[in-house]
């Protein structure tokens, strides 16, 4: 064999090894991020369920005073003083809001909870309860300044 064929053989082997290493790294990172996102989403769901339980406890306390945890006049749907009662039971890491409430049966029928890159949505329709956990990913960010026209 000549030196030229040995060089081609070595370059081909090195290229194959590099491609295999890159492939293994890509597969490894994909598996890692899949399990990381899945684990963090389960933690966000657990926190949202804890907040719902704390809201239910606060609602029971307020029911005795003929009040409710829901206030449709507030942006987040939460009545004044409720967040302090919830924080006595659990320390939420994110922001939560009540989106719907059944005044007849005094129960929360809709709630959202957002922590980090996760958004948890709770819905109750009759006896059916659903929890949806969504991973939020920023796709684009653009800073813009307002252009002002100066009249002379």
Coordinates of C-alpha atoms in Angstrom, one line a residue:
X1 CA 0.0 0.0 0.0
X2 CA 1.1 3.5 -0.8
X3 CA 1.2 6.4 1.7
X4 CA -1.6 8.1 -0.2
X5 CA -4.0 5.2 0.3
X6 CA -3.1 5.0 4.0
X7 CA -3.8 8.7 4.4
X8 CA -7.2 8.3 2.8
X9 CA -7.9 5.3 5.1
X10 CA -6.9 7.2 8.2
X11 CA -9.0 10.3 7.3
X12 CA -12.0 8.1 6.6
X13 CA -11.7 6.3 10.0
X14 CA -11.2 9.6 11.8
X15 CA -14.3 11.1 10.1
X16 CA -16.4 8.0 11.1
X17 CA -15.2 8.2 14.7
X18 CA -16.0 12.0 14.8
X19 CA -19.5 11.4 13.3
X20 CA -20.2 8.6 15.8
X21 CA -19.1 10.8 18.7
X22 CA -21.3 13.7 17.5
X23 CA -24.2 11.3 17.1
X24 CA -23.8 9.9 20.6
X25 CA -23.6 13.4 22.1
X26 CA -26.7 14.5 20.2
X27 CA -28.7 11.5 21.4
X28 CA -27.4 11.8 24.9
X29 CA -28.4 15.5 25.2
X30 CA -31.8 14.8 23.7
X31 CA -32.5 12.0 26.3
X32 CA -31.1 14.3 29.1
X33 CA -33.3 17.2 28.2
X34 CA -36.4 15.0 27.7
X35 CA -36.1 13.6 31.3
X36 CA -35.1 17.1 32.7
X37 CA -38.3 18.7 31.2
X38 CA -40.4 15.8 32.3
X39 CA -39.1 15.9 35.9
X40 CA -39.5 19.7 36.1
X41 CA -43.0 19.5 34.7
X42 CA -44.1 17.0 37.3
X43 CA -42.7 19.3 40.0
X44 CA -44.7 22.2 38.5
X45 CA -47.9 20.0 38.5
X46 CA -47.3 19.0 42.1
X47 CA -46.9 22.7 43.1
X48 CA -50.1 23.6 41.3
X49 CA -52.0 20.9 43.0
X50 CA -50.7 22.1 46.4
X51 CA -51.9 25.6 45.6
X52 CA -55.3 24.3 44.6
X53 CA -55.5 22.5 47.9
X54 CA -54.5 25.6 49.8
X55 CA -57.1 27.6 47.9
X56 CA -59.7 25.1 48.8
X57 CA -58.8 25.4 52.5
X58 CA -58.9 29.2 52.3
X59 CA -62.3 28.9 50.6
X60 CA -63.7 26.8 53.4
X61 CA -62.4 29.4 56.0
X62 CA -64.0 32.2 54.0
X63 CA -67.2 30.3 53.4
X64 CA -67.8 30.6 57.2
X65 CA -67.6 34.4 56.8
X66 CA -69.9 34.3 53.8
X67 CA -67.1 35.2 51.5
X68 CA -65.2 33.5 48.6
X69 CA -61.6 33.2 47.4
X70 CA -62.8 34.3 44.0
X71 CA -63.1 38.0 43.1
X72 CA -63.9 38.6 39.4
X73 CA -63.0 42.3 39.8
X74 CA -59.3 41.5 40.5
X75 CA -57.0 40.7 37.5
X76 CA -56.0 37.3 38.9
X77 CA -59.4 36.5 40.2
X78 CA -58.2 36.1 43.8
X79 CA -60.0 38.0 46.6
X80 CA -58.0 40.2 49.0
X81 CA -56.3 38.4 51.8
X82 CA -56.4 35.0 50.1
X83 CA -52.8 35.0 49.0
X84 CA -51.7 35.4 52.6
X85 CA -53.8 32.4 53.7
X86 CA -52.4 30.3 50.8
X87 CA -48.8 31.3 51.8
X88 CA -49.5 30.0 55.3
X89 CA -50.1 26.5 53.9
X90 CA -47.6 26.4 50.9
X91 CA -44.9 28.7 49.5
X92 CA -45.6 29.0 45.7
X93 CA -42.6 29.6 43.5
X94 CA -44.7 31.1 40.7
X95 CA -47.8 33.1 39.9
X96 CA -51.3 31.7 40.1
X97 CA -54.8 32.9 39.1
X98 CA -58.3 31.6 39.4
X99 CA -59.9 31.7 36.0
X100 CA -63.4 30.3 36.9
X101 CA -65.4 29.6 40.1
X102 CA -68.7 27.9 40.8
X103 CA -70.5 30.1 43.3
X104 CA -73.3 27.6 43.8
X105 CA -71.0 24.8 45.0
X106 CA -68.2 27.0 46.2
X107 CA -65.4 25.4 44.3
X108 CA -62.7 26.4 41.9
X109 CA -63.4 25.2 38.4
X110 CA -60.4 26.9 36.6
X111 CA -57.0 27.9 37.7
X112 CA -53.6 28.6 36.1
X113 CA -50.1 28.4 37.6
X114 CA -46.9 29.6 36.0
X115 CA -43.5 28.8 37.3
X116 CA -40.3 29.1 35.3
X117 CA -40.9 27.8 31.8
X118 CA -44.0 25.8 32.8
X119 CA -47.6 26.8 32.7
X120 CA -50.2 24.5 34.4
X121 CA -53.9 24.8 33.6
X122 CA -56.5 23.2 35.8
X123 CA -60.1 22.7 34.7
X124 CA -63.1 21.0 36.4
X125 CA -66.2 20.3 34.5
X126 CA -68.7 18.2 36.5
X127 CA -66.7 15.3 37.9
X128 CA -64.1 15.6 35.2
X129 CA -60.8 17.2 36.3
X130 CA -58.0 17.9 33.9
X131 CA -54.5 19.3 34.4
X132 CA -52.4 20.5 31.4
X133 CA -48.7 21.2 31.8
X134 CA -47.1 23.2 29.0
X135 CA -43.4 24.0 28.4
X136 CA -43.0 27.6 27.4
X137 CA -40.1 28.4 25.1
X138 CA -39.2 31.9 23.9
X139 CA -38.9 31.8 20.2
X140 CA -38.0 35.5 19.5
X141 CA -37.3 38.7 21.4
X142 CA -37.1 42.1 19.8
X143 CA -36.5 45.4 21.5
X144 CA -37.9 48.4 19.8
X145 CA -37.9 52.1 20.6
X146 CA -40.9 54.3 19.7
X147 CA -40.2 56.7 16.9
X148 CA -41.3 60.2 17.7
X149 CA -41.9 62.8 15.0
X150 CA -40.8 66.2 16.0
X151 CA -42.7 69.1 14.5
X152 CA -40.7 72.2 13.7

